[in-house]
PDB file of N, CA and C in Angstrom:
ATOM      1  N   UNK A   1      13.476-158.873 288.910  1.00 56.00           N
ATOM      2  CA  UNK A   1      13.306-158.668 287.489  1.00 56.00           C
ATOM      3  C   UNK A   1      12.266-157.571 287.298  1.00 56.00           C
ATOM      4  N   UNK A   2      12.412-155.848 286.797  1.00 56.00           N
ATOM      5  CA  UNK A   2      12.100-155.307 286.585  1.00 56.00           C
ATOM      6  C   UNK A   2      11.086-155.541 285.492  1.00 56.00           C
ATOM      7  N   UNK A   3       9.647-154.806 285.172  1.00 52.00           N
ATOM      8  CA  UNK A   3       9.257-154.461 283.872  1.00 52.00           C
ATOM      9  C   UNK A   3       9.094-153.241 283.268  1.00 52.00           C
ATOM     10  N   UNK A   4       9.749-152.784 282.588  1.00 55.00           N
ATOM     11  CA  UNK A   4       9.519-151.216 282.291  1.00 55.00           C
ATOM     12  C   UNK A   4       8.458-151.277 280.882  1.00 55.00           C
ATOM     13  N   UNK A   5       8.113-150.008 280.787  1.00 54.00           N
ATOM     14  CA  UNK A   5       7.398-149.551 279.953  1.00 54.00           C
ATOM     15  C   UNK A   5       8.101-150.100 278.257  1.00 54.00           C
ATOM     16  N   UNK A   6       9.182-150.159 278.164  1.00 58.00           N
ATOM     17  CA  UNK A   6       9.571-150.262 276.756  1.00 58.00           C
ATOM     18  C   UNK A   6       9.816-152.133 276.283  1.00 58.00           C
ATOM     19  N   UNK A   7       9.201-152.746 277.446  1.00 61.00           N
ATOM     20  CA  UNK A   7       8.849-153.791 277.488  1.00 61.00           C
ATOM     21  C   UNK A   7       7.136-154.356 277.283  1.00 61.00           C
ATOM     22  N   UNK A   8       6.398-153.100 276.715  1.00 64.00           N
ATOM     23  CA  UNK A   8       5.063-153.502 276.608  1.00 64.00           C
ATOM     24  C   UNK A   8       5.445-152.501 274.899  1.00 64.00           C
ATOM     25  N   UNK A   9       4.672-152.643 274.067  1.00 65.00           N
ATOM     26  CA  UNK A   9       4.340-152.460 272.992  1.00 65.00           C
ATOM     27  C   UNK A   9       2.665-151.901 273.042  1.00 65.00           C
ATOM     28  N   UNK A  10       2.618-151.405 273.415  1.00 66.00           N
ATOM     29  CA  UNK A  10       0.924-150.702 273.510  1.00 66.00           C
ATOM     30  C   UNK A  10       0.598-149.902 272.533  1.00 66.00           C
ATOM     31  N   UNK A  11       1.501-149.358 271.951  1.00 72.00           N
ATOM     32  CA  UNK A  11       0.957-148.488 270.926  1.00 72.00           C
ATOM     33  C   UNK A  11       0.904-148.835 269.665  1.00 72.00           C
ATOM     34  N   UNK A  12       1.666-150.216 269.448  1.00 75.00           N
ATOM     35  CA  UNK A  12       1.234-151.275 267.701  1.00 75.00           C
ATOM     36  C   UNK A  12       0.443-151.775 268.028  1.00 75.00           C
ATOM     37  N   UNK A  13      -0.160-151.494 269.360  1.00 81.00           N
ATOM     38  CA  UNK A  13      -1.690-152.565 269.618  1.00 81.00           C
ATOM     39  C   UNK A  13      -3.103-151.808 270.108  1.00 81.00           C
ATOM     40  N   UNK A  14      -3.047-150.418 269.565  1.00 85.00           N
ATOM     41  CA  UNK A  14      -3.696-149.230 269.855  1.00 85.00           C
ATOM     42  C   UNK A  14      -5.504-150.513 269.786  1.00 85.00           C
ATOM     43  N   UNK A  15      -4.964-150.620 268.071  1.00 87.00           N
ATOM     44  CA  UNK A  15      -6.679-151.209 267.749  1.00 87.00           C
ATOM     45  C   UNK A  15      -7.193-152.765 268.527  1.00 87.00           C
ATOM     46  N   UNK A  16      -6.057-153.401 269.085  1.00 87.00           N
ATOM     47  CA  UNK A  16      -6.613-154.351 269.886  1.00 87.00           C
ATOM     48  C   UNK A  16      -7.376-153.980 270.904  1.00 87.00           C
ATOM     49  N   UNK A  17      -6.305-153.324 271.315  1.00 86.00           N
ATOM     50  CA  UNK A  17      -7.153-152.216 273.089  1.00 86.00           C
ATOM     51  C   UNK A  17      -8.123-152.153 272.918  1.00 86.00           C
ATOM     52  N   UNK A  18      -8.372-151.152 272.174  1.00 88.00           N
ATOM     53  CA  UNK A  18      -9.734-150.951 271.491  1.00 88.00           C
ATOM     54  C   UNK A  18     -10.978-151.843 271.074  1.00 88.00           C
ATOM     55  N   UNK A  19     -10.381-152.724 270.658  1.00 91.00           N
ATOM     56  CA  UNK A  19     -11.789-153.810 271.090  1.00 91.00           C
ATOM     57  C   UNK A  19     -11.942-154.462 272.085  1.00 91.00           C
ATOM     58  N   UNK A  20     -11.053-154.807 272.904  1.00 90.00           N
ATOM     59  CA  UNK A  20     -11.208-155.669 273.960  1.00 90.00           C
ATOM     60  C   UNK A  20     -12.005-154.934 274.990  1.00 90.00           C
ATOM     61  N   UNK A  21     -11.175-153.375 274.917  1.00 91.00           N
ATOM     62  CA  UNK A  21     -12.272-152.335 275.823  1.00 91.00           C
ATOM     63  C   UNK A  21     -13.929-152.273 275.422  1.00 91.00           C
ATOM     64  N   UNK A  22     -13.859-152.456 273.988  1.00 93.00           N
ATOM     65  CA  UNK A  22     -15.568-152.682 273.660  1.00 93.00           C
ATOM     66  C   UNK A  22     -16.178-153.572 274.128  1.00 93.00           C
ATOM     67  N   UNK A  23     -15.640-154.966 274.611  1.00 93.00           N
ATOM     68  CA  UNK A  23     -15.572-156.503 274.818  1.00 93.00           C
ATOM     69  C   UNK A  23     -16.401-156.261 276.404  1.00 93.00           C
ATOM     70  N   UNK A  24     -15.302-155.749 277.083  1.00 92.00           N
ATOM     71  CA  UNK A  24     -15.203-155.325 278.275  1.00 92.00           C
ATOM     72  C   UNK A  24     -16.629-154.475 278.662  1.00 92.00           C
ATOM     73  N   UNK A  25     -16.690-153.718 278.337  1.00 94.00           N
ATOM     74  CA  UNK A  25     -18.109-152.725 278.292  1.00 94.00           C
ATOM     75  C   UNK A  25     -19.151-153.483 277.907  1.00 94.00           C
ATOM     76  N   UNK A  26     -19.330-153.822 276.778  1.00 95.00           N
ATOM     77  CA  UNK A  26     -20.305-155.160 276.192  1.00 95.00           C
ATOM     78  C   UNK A  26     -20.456-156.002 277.336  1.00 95.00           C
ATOM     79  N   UNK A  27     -19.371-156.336 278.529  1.00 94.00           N
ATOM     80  CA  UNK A  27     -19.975-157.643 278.645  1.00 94.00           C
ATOM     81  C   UNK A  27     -19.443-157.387 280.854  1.00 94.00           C
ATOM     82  N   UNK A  28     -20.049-156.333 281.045  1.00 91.00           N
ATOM     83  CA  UNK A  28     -19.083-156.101 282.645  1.00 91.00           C
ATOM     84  C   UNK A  28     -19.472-156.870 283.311  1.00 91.00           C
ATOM     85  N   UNK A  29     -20.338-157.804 283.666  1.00 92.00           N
ATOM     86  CA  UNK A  29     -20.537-159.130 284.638  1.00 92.00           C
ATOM     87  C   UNK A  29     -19.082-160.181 284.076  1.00 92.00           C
ATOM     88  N   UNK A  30     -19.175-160.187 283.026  1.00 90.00           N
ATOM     89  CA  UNK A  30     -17.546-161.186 283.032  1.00 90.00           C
ATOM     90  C   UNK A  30     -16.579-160.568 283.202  1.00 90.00           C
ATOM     91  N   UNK A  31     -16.349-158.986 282.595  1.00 90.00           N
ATOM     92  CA  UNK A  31     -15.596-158.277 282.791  1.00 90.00           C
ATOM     93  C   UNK A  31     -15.007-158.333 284.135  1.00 90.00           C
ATOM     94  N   UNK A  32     -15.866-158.130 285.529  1.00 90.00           N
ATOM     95  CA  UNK A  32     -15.095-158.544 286.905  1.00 90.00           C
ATOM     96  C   UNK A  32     -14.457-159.748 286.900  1.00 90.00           C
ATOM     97  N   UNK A  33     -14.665-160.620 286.421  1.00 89.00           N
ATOM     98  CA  UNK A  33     -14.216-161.803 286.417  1.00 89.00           C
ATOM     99  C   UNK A  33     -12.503-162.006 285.714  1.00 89.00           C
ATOM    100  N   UNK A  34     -12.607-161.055 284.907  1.00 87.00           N
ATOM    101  CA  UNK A  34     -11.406-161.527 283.809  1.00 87.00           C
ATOM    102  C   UNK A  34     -10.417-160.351 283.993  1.00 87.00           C
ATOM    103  N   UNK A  35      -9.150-160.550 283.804  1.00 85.00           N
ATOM    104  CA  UNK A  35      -8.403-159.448 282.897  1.00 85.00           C
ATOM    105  C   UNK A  35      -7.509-159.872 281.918  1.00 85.00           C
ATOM    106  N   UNK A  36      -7.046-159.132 281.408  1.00 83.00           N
ATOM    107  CA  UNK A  36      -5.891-158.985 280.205  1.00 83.00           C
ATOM    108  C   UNK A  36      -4.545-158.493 281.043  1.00 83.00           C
ATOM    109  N   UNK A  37      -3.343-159.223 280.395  1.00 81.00           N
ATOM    110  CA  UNK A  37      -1.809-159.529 280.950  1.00 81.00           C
ATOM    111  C   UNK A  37      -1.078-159.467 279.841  1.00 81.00           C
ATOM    112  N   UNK A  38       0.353-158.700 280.463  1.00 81.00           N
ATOM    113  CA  UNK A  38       1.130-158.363 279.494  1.00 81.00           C
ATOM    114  C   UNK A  38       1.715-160.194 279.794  1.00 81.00           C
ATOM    115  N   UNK A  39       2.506-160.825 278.942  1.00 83.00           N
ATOM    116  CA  UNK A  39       3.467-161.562 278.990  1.00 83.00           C
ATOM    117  C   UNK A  39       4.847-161.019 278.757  1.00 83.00           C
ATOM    118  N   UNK A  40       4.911-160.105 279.143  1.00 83.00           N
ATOM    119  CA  UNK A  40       6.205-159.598 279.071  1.00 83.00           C
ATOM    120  C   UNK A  40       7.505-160.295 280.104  1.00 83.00           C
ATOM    121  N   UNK A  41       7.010-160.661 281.517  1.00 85.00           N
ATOM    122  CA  UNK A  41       7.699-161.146 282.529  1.00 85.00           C
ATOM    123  C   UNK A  41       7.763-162.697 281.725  1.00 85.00           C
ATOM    124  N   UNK A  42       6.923-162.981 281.467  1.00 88.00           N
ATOM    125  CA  UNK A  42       7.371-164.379 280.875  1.00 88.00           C
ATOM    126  C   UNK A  42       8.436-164.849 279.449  1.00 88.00           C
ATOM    127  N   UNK A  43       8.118-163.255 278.940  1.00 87.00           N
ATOM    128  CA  UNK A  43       9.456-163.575 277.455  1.00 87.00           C
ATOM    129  C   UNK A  43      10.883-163.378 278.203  1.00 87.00           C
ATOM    130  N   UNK A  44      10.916-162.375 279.052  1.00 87.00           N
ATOM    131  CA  UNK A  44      11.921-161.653 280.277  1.00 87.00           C
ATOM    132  C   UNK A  44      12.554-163.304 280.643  1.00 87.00           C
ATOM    133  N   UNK A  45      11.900-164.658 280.876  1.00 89.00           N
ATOM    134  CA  UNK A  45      12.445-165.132 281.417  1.00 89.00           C
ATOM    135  C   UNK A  45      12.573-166.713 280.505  1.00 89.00           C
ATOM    136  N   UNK A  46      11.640-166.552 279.258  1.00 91.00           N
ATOM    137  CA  UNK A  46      11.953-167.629 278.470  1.00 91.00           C
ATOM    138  C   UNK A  46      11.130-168.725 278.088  1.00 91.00           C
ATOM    139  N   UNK A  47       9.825-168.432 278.844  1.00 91.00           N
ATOM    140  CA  UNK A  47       8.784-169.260 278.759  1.00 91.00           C
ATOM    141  C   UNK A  47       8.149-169.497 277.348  1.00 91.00           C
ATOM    142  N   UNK A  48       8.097-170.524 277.269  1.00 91.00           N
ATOM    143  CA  UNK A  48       7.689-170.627 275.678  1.00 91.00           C
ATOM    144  C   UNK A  48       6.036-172.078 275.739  1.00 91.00           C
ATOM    145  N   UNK A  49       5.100-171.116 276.052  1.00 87.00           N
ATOM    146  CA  UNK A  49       4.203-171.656 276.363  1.00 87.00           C
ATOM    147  C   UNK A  49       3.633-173.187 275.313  1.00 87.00           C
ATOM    148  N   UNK A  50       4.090-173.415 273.844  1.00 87.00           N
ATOM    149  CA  UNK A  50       4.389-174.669 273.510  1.00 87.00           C
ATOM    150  C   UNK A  50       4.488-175.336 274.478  1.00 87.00           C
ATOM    151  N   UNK A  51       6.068-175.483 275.020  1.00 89.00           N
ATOM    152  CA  UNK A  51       6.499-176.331 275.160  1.00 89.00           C
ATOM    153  C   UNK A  51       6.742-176.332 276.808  1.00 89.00           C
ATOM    154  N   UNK A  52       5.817-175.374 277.324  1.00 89.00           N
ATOM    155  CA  UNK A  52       5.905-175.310 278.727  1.00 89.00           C
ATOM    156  C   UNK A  52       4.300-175.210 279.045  1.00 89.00           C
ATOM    157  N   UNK A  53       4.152-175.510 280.555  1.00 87.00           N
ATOM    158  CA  UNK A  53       2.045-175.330 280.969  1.00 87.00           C
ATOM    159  C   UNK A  53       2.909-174.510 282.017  1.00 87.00           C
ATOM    160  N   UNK A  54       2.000-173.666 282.835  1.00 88.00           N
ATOM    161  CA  UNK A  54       2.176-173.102 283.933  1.00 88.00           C
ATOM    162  C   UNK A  54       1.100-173.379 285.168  1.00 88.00           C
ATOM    163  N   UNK A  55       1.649-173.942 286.320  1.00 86.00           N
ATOM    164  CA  UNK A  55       1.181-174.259 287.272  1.00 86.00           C
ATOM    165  C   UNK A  55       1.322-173.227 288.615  1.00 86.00           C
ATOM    166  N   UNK A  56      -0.458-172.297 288.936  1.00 86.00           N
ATOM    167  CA  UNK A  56      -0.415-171.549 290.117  1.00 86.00           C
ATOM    168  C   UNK A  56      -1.056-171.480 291.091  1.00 86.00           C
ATOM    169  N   UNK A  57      -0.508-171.657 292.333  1.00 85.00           N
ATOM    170  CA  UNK A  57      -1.014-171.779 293.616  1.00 85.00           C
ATOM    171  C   UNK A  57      -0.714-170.120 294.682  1.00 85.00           C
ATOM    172  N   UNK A  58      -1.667-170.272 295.434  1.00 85.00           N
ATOM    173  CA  UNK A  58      -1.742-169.005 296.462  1.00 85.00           C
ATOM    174  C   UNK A  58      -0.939-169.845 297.760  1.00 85.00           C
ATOM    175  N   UNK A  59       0.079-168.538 298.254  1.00 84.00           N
ATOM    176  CA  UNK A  59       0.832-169.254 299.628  1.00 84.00           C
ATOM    177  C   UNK A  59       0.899-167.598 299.985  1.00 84.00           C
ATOM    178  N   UNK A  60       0.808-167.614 301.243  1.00 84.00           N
ATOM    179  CA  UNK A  60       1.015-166.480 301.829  1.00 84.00           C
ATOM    180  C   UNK A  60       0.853-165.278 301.300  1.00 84.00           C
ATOM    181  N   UNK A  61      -0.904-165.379 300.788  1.00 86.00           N
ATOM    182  CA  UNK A  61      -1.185-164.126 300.236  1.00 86.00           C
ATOM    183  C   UNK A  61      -0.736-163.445 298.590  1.00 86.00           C
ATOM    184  N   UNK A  62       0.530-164.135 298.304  1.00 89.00           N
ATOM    185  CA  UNK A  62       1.208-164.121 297.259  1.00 89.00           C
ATOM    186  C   UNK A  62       0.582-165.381 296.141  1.00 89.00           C
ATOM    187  N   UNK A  63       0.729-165.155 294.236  1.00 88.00           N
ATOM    188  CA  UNK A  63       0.327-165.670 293.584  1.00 88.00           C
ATOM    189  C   UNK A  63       1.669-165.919 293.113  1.00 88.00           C
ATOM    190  N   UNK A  64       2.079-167.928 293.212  1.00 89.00           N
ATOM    191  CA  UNK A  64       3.175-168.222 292.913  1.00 89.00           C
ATOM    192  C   UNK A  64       2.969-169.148 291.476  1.00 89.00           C
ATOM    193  N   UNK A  65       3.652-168.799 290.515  1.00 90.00           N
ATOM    194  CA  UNK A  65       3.581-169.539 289.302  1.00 90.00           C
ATOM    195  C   UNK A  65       4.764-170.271 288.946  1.00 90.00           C
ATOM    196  N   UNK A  66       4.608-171.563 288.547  1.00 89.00           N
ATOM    197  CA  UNK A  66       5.906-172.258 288.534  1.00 89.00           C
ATOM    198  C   UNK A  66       5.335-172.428 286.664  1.00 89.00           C
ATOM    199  N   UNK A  67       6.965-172.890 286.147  1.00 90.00           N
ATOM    200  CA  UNK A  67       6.601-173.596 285.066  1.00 90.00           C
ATOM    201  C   UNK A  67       7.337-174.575 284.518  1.00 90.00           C
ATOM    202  N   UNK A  68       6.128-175.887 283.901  1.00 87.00           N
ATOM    203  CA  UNK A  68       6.866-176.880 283.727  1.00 87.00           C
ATOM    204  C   UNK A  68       6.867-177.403 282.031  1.00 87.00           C
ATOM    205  N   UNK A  69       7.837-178.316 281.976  1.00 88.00           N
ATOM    206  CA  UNK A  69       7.918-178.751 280.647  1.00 88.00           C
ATOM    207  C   UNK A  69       6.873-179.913 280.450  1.00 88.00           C
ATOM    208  N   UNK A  70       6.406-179.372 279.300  1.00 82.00           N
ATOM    209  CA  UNK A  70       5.319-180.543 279.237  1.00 82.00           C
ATOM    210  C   UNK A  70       5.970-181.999 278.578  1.00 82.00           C
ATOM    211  N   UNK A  71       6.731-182.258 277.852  1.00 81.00           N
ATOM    212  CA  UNK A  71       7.223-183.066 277.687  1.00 81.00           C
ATOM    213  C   UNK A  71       7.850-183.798 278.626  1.00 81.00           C
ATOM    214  N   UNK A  72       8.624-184.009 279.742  1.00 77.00           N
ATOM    215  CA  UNK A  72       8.989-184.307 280.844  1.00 77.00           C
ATOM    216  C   UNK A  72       7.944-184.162 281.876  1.00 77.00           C
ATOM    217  N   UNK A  73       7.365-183.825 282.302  1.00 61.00           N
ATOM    218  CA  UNK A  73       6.567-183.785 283.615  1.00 61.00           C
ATOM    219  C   UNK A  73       4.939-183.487 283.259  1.00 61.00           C
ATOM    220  N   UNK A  74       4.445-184.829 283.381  1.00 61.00           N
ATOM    221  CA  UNK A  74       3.028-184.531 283.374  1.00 61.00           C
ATOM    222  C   UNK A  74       2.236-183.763 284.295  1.00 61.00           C
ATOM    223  N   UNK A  75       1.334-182.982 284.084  1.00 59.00           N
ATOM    224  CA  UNK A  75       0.603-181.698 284.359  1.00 59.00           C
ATOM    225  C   UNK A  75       0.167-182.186 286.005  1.00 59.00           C
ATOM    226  N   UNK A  76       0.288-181.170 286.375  1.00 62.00           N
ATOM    227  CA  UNK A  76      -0.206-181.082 287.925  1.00 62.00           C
ATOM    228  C   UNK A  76      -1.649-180.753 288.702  1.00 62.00           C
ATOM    229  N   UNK A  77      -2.828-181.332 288.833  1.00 66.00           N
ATOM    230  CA  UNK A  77      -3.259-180.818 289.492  1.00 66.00           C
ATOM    231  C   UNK A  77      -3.415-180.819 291.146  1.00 66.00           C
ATOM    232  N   UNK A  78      -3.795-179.791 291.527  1.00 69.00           N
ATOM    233  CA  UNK A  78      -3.836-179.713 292.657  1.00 69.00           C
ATOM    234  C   UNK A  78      -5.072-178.931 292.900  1.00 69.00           C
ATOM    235  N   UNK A  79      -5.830-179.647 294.693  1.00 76.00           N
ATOM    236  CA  UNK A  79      -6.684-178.856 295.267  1.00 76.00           C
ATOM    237  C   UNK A  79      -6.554-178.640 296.451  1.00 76.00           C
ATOM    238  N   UNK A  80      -6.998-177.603 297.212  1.00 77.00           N
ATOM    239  CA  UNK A  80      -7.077-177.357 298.485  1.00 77.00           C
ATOM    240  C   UNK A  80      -8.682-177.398 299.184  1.00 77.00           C
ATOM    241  N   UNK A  81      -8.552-177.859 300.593  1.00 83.00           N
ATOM    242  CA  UNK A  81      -9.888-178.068 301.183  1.00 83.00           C
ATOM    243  C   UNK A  81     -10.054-177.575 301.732  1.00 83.00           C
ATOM    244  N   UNK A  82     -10.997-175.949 302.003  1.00 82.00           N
ATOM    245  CA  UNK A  82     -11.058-175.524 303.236  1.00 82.00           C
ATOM    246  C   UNK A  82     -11.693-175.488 304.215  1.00 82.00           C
ATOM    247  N   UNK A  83     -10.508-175.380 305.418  1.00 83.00           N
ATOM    248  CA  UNK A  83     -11.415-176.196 306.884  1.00 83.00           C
ATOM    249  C   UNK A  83     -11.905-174.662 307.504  1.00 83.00           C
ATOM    250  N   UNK A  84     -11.721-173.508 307.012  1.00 84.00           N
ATOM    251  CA  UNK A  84     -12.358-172.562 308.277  1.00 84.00           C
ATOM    252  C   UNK A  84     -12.736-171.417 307.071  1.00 84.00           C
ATOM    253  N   UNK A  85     -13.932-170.926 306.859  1.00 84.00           N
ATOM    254  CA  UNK A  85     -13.857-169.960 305.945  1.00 84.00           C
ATOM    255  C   UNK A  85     -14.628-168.691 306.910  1.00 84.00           C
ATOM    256  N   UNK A  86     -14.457-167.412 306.486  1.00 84.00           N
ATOM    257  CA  UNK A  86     -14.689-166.200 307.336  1.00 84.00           C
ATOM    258  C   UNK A  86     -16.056-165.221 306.160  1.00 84.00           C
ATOM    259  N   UNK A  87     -16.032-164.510 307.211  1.00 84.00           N
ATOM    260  CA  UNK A  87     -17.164-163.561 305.960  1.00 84.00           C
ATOM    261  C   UNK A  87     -16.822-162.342 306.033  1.00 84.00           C
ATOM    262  N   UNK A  88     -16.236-161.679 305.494  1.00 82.00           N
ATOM    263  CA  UNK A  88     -15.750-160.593 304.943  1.00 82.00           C
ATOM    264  C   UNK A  88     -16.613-159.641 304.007  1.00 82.00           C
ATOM    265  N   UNK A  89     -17.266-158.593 305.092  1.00 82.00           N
ATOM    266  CA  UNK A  89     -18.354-157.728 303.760  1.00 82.00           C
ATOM    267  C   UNK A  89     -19.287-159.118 303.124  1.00 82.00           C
ATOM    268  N   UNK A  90     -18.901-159.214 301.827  1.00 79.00           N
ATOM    269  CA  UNK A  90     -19.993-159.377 301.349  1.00 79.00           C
ATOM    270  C   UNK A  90     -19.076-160.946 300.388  1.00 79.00           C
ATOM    271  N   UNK A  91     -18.278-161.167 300.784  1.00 79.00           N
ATOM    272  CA  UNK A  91     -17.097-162.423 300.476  1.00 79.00           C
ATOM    273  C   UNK A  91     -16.849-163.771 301.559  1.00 79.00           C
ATOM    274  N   UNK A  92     -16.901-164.687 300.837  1.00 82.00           N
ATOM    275  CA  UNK A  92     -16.878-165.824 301.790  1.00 82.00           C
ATOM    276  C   UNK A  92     -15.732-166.288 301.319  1.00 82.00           C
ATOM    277  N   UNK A  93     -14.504-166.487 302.393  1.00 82.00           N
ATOM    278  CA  UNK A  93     -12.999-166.056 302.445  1.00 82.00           C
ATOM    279  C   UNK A  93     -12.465-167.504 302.775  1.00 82.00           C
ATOM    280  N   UNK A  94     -12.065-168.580 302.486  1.00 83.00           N
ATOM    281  CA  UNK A  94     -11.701-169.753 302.718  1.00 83.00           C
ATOM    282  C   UNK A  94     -10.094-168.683 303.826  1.00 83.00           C
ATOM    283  N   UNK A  95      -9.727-169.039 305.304  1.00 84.00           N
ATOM    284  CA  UNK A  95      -8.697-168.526 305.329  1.00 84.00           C
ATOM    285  C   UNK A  95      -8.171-169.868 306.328  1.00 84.00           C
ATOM    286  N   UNK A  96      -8.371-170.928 306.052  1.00 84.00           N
ATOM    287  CA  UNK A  96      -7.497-171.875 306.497  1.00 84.00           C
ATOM    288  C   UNK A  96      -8.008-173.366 305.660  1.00 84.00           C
ATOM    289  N   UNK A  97      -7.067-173.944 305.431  1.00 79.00           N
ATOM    290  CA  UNK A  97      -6.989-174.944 304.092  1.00 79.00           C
ATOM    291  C   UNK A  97      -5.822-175.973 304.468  1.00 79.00           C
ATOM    292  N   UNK A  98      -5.937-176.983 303.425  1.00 82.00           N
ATOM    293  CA  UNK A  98      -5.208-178.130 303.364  1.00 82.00           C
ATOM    294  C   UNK A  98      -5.416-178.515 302.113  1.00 82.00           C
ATOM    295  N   UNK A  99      -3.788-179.050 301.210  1.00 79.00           N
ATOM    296  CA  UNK A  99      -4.022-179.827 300.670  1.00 79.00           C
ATOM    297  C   UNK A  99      -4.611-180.949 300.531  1.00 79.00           C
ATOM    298  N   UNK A 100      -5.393-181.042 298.952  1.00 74.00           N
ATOM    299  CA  UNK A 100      -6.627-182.324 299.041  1.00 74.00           C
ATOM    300  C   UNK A 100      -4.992-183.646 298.860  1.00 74.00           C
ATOM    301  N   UNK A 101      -5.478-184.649 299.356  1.00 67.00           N
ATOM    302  CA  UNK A 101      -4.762-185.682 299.055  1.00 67.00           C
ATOM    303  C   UNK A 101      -4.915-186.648 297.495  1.00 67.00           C
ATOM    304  N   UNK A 102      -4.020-186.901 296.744  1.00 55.00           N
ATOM    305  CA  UNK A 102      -4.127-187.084 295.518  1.00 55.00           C
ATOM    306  C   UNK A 102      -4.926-189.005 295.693  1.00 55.00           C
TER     307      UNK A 102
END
């Protein structure tokens, strides 16, 4: 599933940009922390965040998002425990884990 450009609307949202970039500048210690996302892949496929939660886990490097109906399936959490973490520069890297047991 492709996203092209005529699938974002950026330019009826010139003056949002625009503040959030002020937001952003105002505030760059959270700024690393955060970003801003098109939902475009999610209208692309029907998600209608009402009536759906989205549940995401890391597997093989990849960020996998499932989504469920909240009415039918109560919310998921999940944790992982990690058994071996590495040091990377200046990052402490969990790179071997297990699901926590519920």
């Amino acid at each position: 599933m492709a996203v092209t450009t005529t699938d974002y609307d950026a330019k009826a949202d010139t003056a949002f940009f625009r503040e959030i970039t002020e937001v952003f500048r105002k505030h760059p210690d959270a700024a690393k922390r955060y970003a801003l996302a098109s939902l475009a892949l999610e209208k692309q496929l029907g998600i209608d965040y009402g009536r759906q939660y989205a549940v995401s886990t890391v597997e093989d490097g990849r960020i996998i998002t499932e989504f469920h109906d909240r009415e039918k399936q109560a919310a998921v959490i999940r944790s992982r425990i990690c058994l071996k973490y590495e040091l990377r520069g200046q990052d402490l890297v969990c790179v071997n884990w297990r699901e926590a047991e519920e």
